Short mmCIF file of C-alpha atoms in Angstrom, two decimals:
data_model
loop_
_atom_site.label_atom_id
_atom_site.label_comp_id
_atom_site.label_asym_id
_atom_site.label_seq_id
_atom_site.Cartn_x
_atom_site.Cartn_y
_atom_site.Cartn_z
CA UNK A 10 73.85 100.69 -124.53
CA UNK A 11 76.93 102.90 -125.72
CA UNK A 12 78.39 103.06 -122.14
CA UNK A 13 77.58 100.15 -121.69
CA UNK A 14 79.55 98.32 -124.22
CA UNK A 15 82.81 100.70 -123.56
CA UNK A 16 83.00 99.19 -120.45
CA UNK A 17 82.40 95.72 -121.12
CA UNK A 18 85.14 95.89 -123.74
CA UNK A 19 87.54 98.65 -122.00
CA UNK A 20 87.14 95.81 -118.60
CA UNK A 21 87.31 92.56 -120.72
CA UNK A 22 90.47 93.46 -122.17
CA UNK A 23 91.96 94.74 -118.49
CA UNK A 24 91.29 91.84 -117.01
CA UNK A 25 92.69 89.54 -120.53
CA UNK A 26 96.10 91.17 -119.58
CA UNK A 27 96.77 91.18 -116.09
CA UNK A 28 94.88 87.53 -115.31
CA UNK A 29 96.38 85.68 -118.66
CA UNK A 30 93.32 84.97 -120.59
CA UNK A 31 94.62 86.52 -123.01
CA UNK A 32 94.59 83.94 -125.51
CA UNK A 33 91.04 83.07 -124.83
CA UNK A 34 89.92 86.23 -124.77
CA UNK A 35 90.76 86.74 -128.65
CA UNK A 36 89.06 83.12 -129.79
CA UNK A 37 85.62 84.83 -127.45
CA UNK A 38 85.68 86.90 -129.49
CA UNK A 39 85.58 85.00 -132.96
CA UNK A 40 83.29 82.58 -130.90
CA UNK A 41 80.78 86.18 -130.36
CA UNK A 42 80.96 87.15 -133.78
CA UNK A 43 80.45 82.99 -134.46
CA UNK A 44 77.38 82.89 -131.94
CA UNK A 45 75.93 85.90 -133.81
CA UNK A 46 75.33 84.65 -137.14
CA UNK A 47 73.49 81.00 -135.50
CA UNK A 48 71.46 83.22 -133.29
CA UNK A 49 70.50 84.88 -136.55
CA UNK A 50 70.67 82.76 -138.78
CA UNK A 51 67.97 80.97 -136.62
CA UNK A 52 66.33 84.37 -136.12
CA UNK A 53 65.77 84.53 -139.73
CA UNK A 54 63.20 81.30 -139.60
CA UNK A 55 61.38 82.38 -136.65
CA UNK A 56 60.72 86.04 -137.44
CA UNK A 57 60.25 85.01 -141.58
CA UNK A 58 57.19 82.83 -140.35
CA UNK A 59 55.33 84.77 -138.35
CA UNK A 60 55.90 87.82 -140.17
CA UNK A 61 53.66 84.98 -143.03
CA UNK A 62 51.27 84.46 -140.88
CA UNK A 63 51.42 88.82 -139.67
CA UNK A 64 50.21 89.22 -142.98
CA UNK A 65 47.00 87.45 -143.08
CA UNK A 66 46.13 88.71 -140.41
CA UNK A 67 46.53 91.86 -141.22
CA UNK A 68 44.79 91.22 -144.92
CA UNK A 69 41.49 89.48 -143.32
CA UNK A 70 41.67 92.73 -141.14
CA UNK A 71 41.72 89.99 -137.55
CA UNK A 72 44.88 92.32 -136.63
CA UNK A 73 42.77 95.57 -136.24
CA UNK A 74 40.43 93.19 -134.13
CA UNK A 75 42.12 91.80 -131.78
CA UNK A 76 43.54 94.96 -131.64
CA UNK A 77 40.07 96.07 -130.64
CA UNK A 78 39.52 92.97 -127.98
CA UNK A 79 42.74 93.40 -125.80
CA UNK A 80 42.50 97.63 -126.48
CA UNK A 81 41.63 98.19 -122.33
CA UNK A 82 44.03 96.33 -121.02
CA UNK A 83 46.70 97.01 -122.99
CA UNK A 84 46.09 100.84 -123.15
CA UNK A 85 46.23 101.24 -119.46
CA UNK A 86 50.25 100.23 -119.02
CA UNK A 87 50.54 102.11 -123.41
CA UNK A 88 48.98 105.38 -122.41
CA UNK A 89 49.77 106.53 -125.82
CA UNK A 90 48.56 103.84 -127.88
CA UNK A 91 45.51 105.14 -130.64
CA UNK A 92 42.60 103.35 -131.46
CA UNK A 93 42.94 99.71 -132.68
CA UNK A 94 46.54 100.15 -133.84
CA UNK A 95 48.32 97.39 -134.46
CA UNK A 96 50.75 97.71 -132.46
CA UNK A 97 48.50 95.97 -129.20
CA UNK A 98 47.79 92.90 -131.23
CA UNK A 99 51.46 93.06 -131.88
CA UNK A 100 51.79 93.26 -127.76
CA UNK A 101 49.47 90.99 -126.92
CA UNK A 102 50.90 87.68 -128.65
CA UNK A 103 54.03 88.62 -127.11
CA UNK A 104 53.12 88.86 -123.99
CA UNK A 105 50.74 85.48 -124.52
CA UNK A 106 53.64 83.98 -126.26
CA UNK A 107 56.26 84.60 -122.90
CA UNK A 108 53.15 83.87 -120.98
CA UNK A 109 53.19 79.97 -121.91
CA UNK A 110 56.82 79.89 -122.63
CA UNK A 111 56.44 80.37 -126.16
CA UNK A 112 59.92 81.58 -127.03
CA UNK A 113 59.54 80.53 -130.91
CA UNK A 114 56.84 82.56 -131.03
CA UNK A 115 58.00 85.32 -128.23
CA UNK A 116 61.07 87.25 -129.85
CA UNK A 117 59.06 87.25 -133.58
CA UNK A 118 56.12 89.67 -131.86
CA UNK A 119 58.43 91.04 -130.00
CA UNK A 120 60.67 92.85 -133.30
CA UNK A 121 56.30 92.78 -134.79
CA UNK A 122 55.15 95.36 -131.33
CA UNK A 123 58.68 96.52 -131.24
CA UNK A 124 58.10 98.45 -135.66
CA UNK A 125 54.53 98.43 -135.53
CA UNK A 126 55.55 101.04 -132.07
CA UNK A 127 57.91 102.45 -133.41
CA UNK A 128 55.36 104.17 -136.79
CA UNK A 129 54.24 106.25 -134.05
CA UNK A 130 57.45 107.50 -132.61
CA UNK A 131 58.10 111.01 -133.93
CA UNK A 132 61.70 111.33 -133.53
CA UNK A 133 63.15 107.71 -135.74
CA UNK A 134 66.46 107.49 -132.94
CA UNK A 135 65.18 107.36 -129.96
CA UNK A 136 63.96 105.16 -128.04
CA UNK A 137 59.59 106.68 -127.24
CA UNK A 138 58.36 105.63 -123.49
CA UNK A 139 55.89 102.56 -125.20
CA UNK A 140 59.27 101.07 -126.20
CA UNK A 141 60.11 101.09 -122.91
CA UNK A 142 57.69 99.75 -121.04
CA UNK A 143 57.67 97.23 -123.71
CA UNK A 144 61.08 96.40 -123.25
CA UNK A 145 60.88 96.06 -119.62
CA UNK A 146 57.42 94.09 -119.46
CA UNK A 147 59.69 91.90 -121.71
CA UNK A 148 63.20 91.86 -119.47
CA UNK A 149 60.62 90.84 -116.61
CA UNK A 150 60.33 87.26 -118.37
CA UNK A 151 57.24 86.75 -117.23
CA UNK A 152 56.39 82.99 -117.61
CA UNK A 153 54.01 80.41 -115.78
CA UNK A 154 55.50 77.15 -116.22
CA UNK A 155 59.07 77.35 -116.73
CA UNK A 156 59.46 74.22 -118.75
CA UNK A 157 62.68 74.19 -119.47
CA UNK A 158 64.19 74.51 -115.69
CA UNK A 159 62.04 71.64 -115.04
CA UNK A 160 63.00 69.81 -117.61
CA UNK A 161 66.23 69.77 -116.60
CA UNK A 162 65.58 69.16 -113.14
CA UNK A 163 63.76 65.78 -114.34
CA UNK A 164 66.61 64.80 -116.08
CA UNK A 165 69.07 64.45 -113.80
CA UNK A 166 66.76 63.18 -111.37
CA UNK A 167 64.67 64.99 -109.64
CA UNK A 168 61.86 64.01 -107.52
CA UNK A 169 59.21 66.03 -107.65
CA UNK A 170 60.47 69.08 -110.17
CA UNK A 171 57.50 71.07 -110.85
CA UNK A 172 58.31 72.41 -106.46
CA UNK A 173 60.02 75.62 -108.48
CA UNK A 174 56.74 76.11 -110.36
CA UNK A 175 55.20 78.15 -107.96
CA UNK A 176 58.86 80.21 -106.56
CA UNK A 177 59.31 81.21 -109.87
CA UNK A 178 55.89 82.33 -110.89
CA UNK A 179 56.16 84.38 -107.61
CA UNK A 180 59.14 85.86 -108.31
CA UNK A 181 58.76 86.80 -111.43
CA UNK A 182 55.37 88.85 -110.66
CA UNK A 183 57.06 90.76 -107.76
CA UNK A 184 60.17 91.42 -110.32
CA UNK A 185 57.69 92.42 -113.51
CA UNK A 186 55.74 94.95 -111.02
CA UNK A 187 58.62 96.43 -109.33
CA UNK A 188 60.63 96.42 -112.91
CA UNK A 189 57.36 98.78 -113.86
CA UNK A 190 58.13 100.64 -110.71
CA UNK A 191 61.23 101.57 -111.26
CA UNK A 192 60.32 102.71 -114.60
CA UNK A 193 57.64 105.32 -113.66
CA UNK A 194 60.01 106.26 -110.90
CA UNK A 195 62.80 107.68 -114.35
CA UNK A 196 59.60 108.70 -116.21
CA UNK A 197 58.80 110.98 -112.88
CA UNK A 198 62.50 111.85 -113.38
CA UNK A 199 63.61 112.41 -116.26
CA UNK A 200 60.49 113.69 -118.28
CA UNK B 1 48.21 71.26 -113.15
CA UNK B 2 51.46 71.51 -114.71
CA UNK B 3 50.54 68.73 -117.29
CA UNK B 4 47.22 70.82 -119.02
CA UNK B 5 49.08 73.91 -118.41
CA UNK B 6 51.85 71.78 -120.90
CA UNK B 7 49.47 71.41 -123.37
CA UNK B 8 48.16 74.17 -123.82
CA UNK B 9 51.44 75.72 -124.72
CA UNK B 10 52.04 72.89 -126.90
CA UNK B 11 47.95 73.44 -128.24
CA UNK B 12 48.23 77.03 -128.89
CA UNK B 13 50.53 78.22 -131.49
CA UNK B 14 48.68 75.31 -134.29
CA UNK B 15 45.23 76.78 -133.14
CA UNK B 16 46.21 80.21 -133.79
CA UNK B 17 47.54 79.57 -136.76
CA UNK B 18 44.17 77.11 -137.77
CA UNK B 19 41.71 80.19 -136.66
CA UNK B 20 44.33 82.83 -138.63
CA UNK B 21 44.34 80.43 -141.72
CA UNK B 22 40.38 79.91 -141.92
CA UNK B 23 39.45 83.52 -140.92
CA UNK B 24 41.82 84.96 -143.82
CA UNK B 25 39.70 82.27 -145.78
CA UNK B 26 36.89 83.14 -145.23
CA UNK B 27 37.30 87.06 -145.48
CA UNK B 28 38.58 86.18 -149.46
CA UNK B 29 41.87 86.60 -148.15
CA UNK B 30 44.39 84.40 -151.03
CA UNK B 31 46.52 82.91 -148.06
CA UNK B 32 49.29 80.82 -149.56
CA UNK B 33 50.27 84.95 -151.52
CA UNK B 34 49.57 86.50 -148.70
CA UNK B 35 51.85 84.22 -146.35
CA UNK B 36 54.41 84.49 -148.57
CA UNK B 37 54.54 88.42 -149.15
CA UNK B 38 55.33 88.60 -145.12
CA UNK B 39 57.62 85.50 -144.74
CA UNK B 40 59.53 88.75 -147.72
CA UNK B 41 59.87 91.32 -145.41
CA UNK B 42 61.69 88.25 -142.30
CA UNK B 43 65.63 89.45 -144.53
CA UNK B 44 65.63 92.88 -144.32
CA UNK B 45 64.18 92.63 -140.33
CA UNK B 46 66.97 90.30 -139.53
CA UNK B 47 70.08 92.10 -141.76
CA UNK B 48 68.73 95.20 -139.29
CA UNK B 49 69.53 93.28 -135.89
CA UNK B 50 72.42 91.37 -137.57
CA UNK B 51 75.33 93.62 -135.76
CA UNK B 52 73.69 94.96 -133.12
CA UNK B 53 73.72 91.26 -132.12
CA UNK B 54 77.47 90.18 -133.35
CA UNK B 55 78.29 93.69 -131.13
CA UNK B 56 76.88 92.78 -128.18
CA UNK B 57 77.80 89.32 -128.12
CA UNK B 58 81.38 90.09 -128.84
CA UNK B 59 81.40 92.12 -125.50
CA UNK B 60 79.93 89.65 -123.91
CA UNK B 61 81.82 86.73 -124.98
CA UNK B 62 85.41 88.30 -124.50
CA UNK B 63 83.84 89.75 -120.93
CA UNK B 64 83.23 85.72 -119.87
CA UNK B 65 85.88 84.99 -121.25
CA UNK B 66 88.93 87.55 -119.91
CA UNK B 67 88.37 86.40 -116.75
CA UNK B 68 86.25 89.80 -115.39
CA UNK B 69 83.67 87.51 -115.05
CA UNK B 70 84.57 85.46 -112.49
CA UNK B 71 85.24 88.92 -110.56
CA UNK B 72 82.41 90.08 -110.64
CA UNK B 73 81.15 86.66 -109.34
CA UNK B 74 83.73 86.91 -106.63
CA UNK B 75 82.57 90.47 -105.58
CA UNK B 76 79.01 89.30 -105.32
CA UNK B 77 79.35 86.49 -103.66
CA UNK B 78 81.43 87.77 -100.78
CA UNK B 79 78.67 90.69 -100.99
CA UNK B 80 75.93 88.28 -100.32
CA UNK B 81 77.49 85.76 -98.67
CA UNK B 82 76.00 86.38 -95.23
CA UNK B 83 73.24 85.39 -97.12
CA UNK B 84 74.03 82.14 -97.42
CA UNK B 85 73.82 82.10 -101.07
CA UNK B 86 75.82 79.58 -102.74
CA UNK B 87 78.05 80.43 -105.26
CA UNK B 88 76.28 78.89 -107.87
CA UNK B 89 73.76 81.52 -107.29
CA UNK B 90 75.80 84.23 -107.74
CA UNK B 91 76.89 82.60 -111.43
CA UNK B 92 73.97 81.95 -112.48
CA UNK B 93 71.98 85.51 -111.19
CA UNK B 94 75.28 87.33 -113.55
CA UNK B 95 74.66 84.68 -116.19
CA UNK B 96 71.57 84.59 -117.01
CA UNK B 97 70.86 88.38 -118.24
CA UNK B 98 74.08 88.20 -120.25
CA UNK B 99 73.37 84.80 -121.74
CA UNK B 100 70.32 82.57 -122.77
CA UNK B 101 72.93 79.07 -123.40
CA UNK B 102 75.10 79.48 -121.47
CA UNK B 103 72.65 79.90 -118.85
CA UNK B 104 71.15 76.35 -119.54
CA UNK B 105 74.81 75.21 -119.63
CA UNK B 106 75.42 76.31 -116.31
CA UNK B 107 72.26 75.48 -114.90
CA UNK B 108 72.48 71.46 -116.19
CA UNK B 109 76.34 71.76 -114.68
CA UNK B 110 75.15 72.81 -111.68
CA UNK B 111 72.07 70.22 -111.29
CA UNK B 112 74.87 67.18 -111.70
CA UNK B 113 77.28 68.91 -109.74
CA UNK B 114 76.13 69.81 -106.22
CA UNK B 115 72.80 67.67 -106.61
CA UNK B 116 69.16 68.27 -107.79
CA UNK B 117 67.70 68.68 -104.71
CA UNK B 118 69.83 71.21 -102.82
CA UNK B 119 69.63 74.50 -102.55
CA UNK B 120 72.53 75.86 -104.84
CA UNK B 121 69.78 74.07 -107.08
CA UNK B 122 66.86 75.09 -106.29
CA UNK B 123 68.32 79.00 -106.23
CA UNK B 124 69.38 78.22 -109.10
CA UNK B 125 66.56 77.11 -110.86
CA UNK B 126 64.54 79.90 -109.76
CA UNK B 127 66.99 82.41 -110.22
CA UNK B 128 67.01 81.11 -113.76
CA UNK B 129 63.26 81.25 -114.28
CA UNK B 130 62.60 83.98 -113.46
CA UNK B 131 65.71 85.83 -115.16
CA UNK B 132 65.45 86.46 -118.95
CA UNK B 133 68.01 87.34 -121.16
CA UNK B 134 68.37 91.14 -120.79
CA UNK B 135 70.82 91.18 -123.17
CA UNK B 136 69.94 89.58 -126.14
CA UNK B 137 66.05 91.42 -125.89
CA UNK B 138 67.67 94.95 -125.69
CA UNK B 139 70.05 94.09 -128.46
CA UNK B 140 67.26 92.04 -130.95
CA UNK B 141 64.40 94.99 -130.05
CA UNK B 142 66.52 97.75 -130.18
CA UNK B 143 68.06 97.07 -133.40
CA UNK B 144 64.76 95.48 -134.90
CA UNK B 145 63.88 99.44 -135.14
CA UNK B 146 66.75 101.10 -135.14
CA UNK B 147 67.02 103.08 -131.40
CA UNK B 148 70.11 104.91 -131.09
CA UNK B 149 69.48 106.78 -128.52
CA UNK B 150 67.83 104.36 -125.47
CA UNK B 151 67.56 107.72 -122.52
CA UNK B 152 66.94 105.64 -119.58
CA UNK B 153 66.44 101.91 -120.98
CA UNK B 154 69.37 100.62 -119.86
CA UNK B 155 70.26 101.56 -116.14
CA UNK B 156 66.34 100.60 -114.94
CA UNK B 157 66.73 97.11 -117.00
CA UNK B 158 70.31 96.92 -114.97
CA UNK B 159 68.24 97.97 -111.50
CA UNK B 160 65.29 95.72 -112.23
CA UNK B 161 67.43 92.51 -112.71
CA UNK B 162 69.21 93.09 -109.89
CA UNK B 163 65.92 93.94 -107.65
CA UNK B 164 64.62 90.64 -109.31
CA UNK B 165 67.52 88.66 -108.09
CA UNK B 166 67.67 89.22 -104.86
CA UNK B 167 64.15 88.62 -105.07
CA UNK B 168 64.30 85.24 -105.79
CA UNK B 169 66.45 84.39 -103.93
CA UNK B 170 64.74 86.05 -101.13
CA UNK B 171 61.15 83.93 -102.32
CA UNK B 172 63.60 80.82 -102.56
CA UNK B 173 64.96 81.00 -98.53
CA UNK B 174 61.77 81.35 -97.98
CA UNK B 175 60.34 78.12 -100.13
CA UNK B 176 62.85 75.53 -99.21
#
């Protein structure tokens, strides 16, 4: 992230100077800060709601039951998660939320999953292979029906917006699998 | 088929909430107090994520406004021109990993200008539906647990994004 961020800032400033976008660039920096505040406020609400729900799951023991149920499935991808660990539940719910396009649930559950995975982390601050797998699955965006895309198509008078469903599904499936393969290759190279 | 999936999607969270609350009540959990105790942890998490989000958003917005974005788009466009990829789809491919709200706005704009049934729209739709806002996900998830050493995760995500977009282009060509 360090290198990427450094490159983005340097390249942007150089371009802003040479293309005469200096004013727009300066303004955009503060726009960025503003949208970070807005997104954080939005996240504050939905994350707190899911933390509340998760606490009930924990106190009632349901979290371990769900973990136990989905363990065989999840542990195929995540090798070093022991027993009925709560992270299995968070990962399962996050994947389900993504599948059904429930953005309001997917992000908080993903945060939860990261925190649960971090309890297994022996060297805090250093990413674990399980976290990498989880993030790669999330950035591959597995979704059954792209509701927002269909919604926009329909609102601009597309006769049959549902035609995009199959190509989107095929593309996501292929790209999710290749993403995991790329990760597996890197894991093999830098172990 | 679409309608029924949409209905299930609408049903999932309410049913899950109902089940959680009822199960808790059966197990003699004071659900109200539990929920409050859980919700109390929310602000601490957001405080942790906020600086990461701010840092990445500043870089992304600056990148878009500086003209570097347009340069990158034109470079990719000339690279993929022989495949017959419309420039709108190239824009979408670069915007989507950077920003969710910007990609939604861009998509609406493409549909409006290129027409809802044009190749540019179809291809952008597939990219929009199959790619994820990678930088946002990275900032939020890594920020939540304070990961500083990400090893090879970022290159893997960028390579995966690139492959994902190529796949989306090929699949769209094959379908439309």
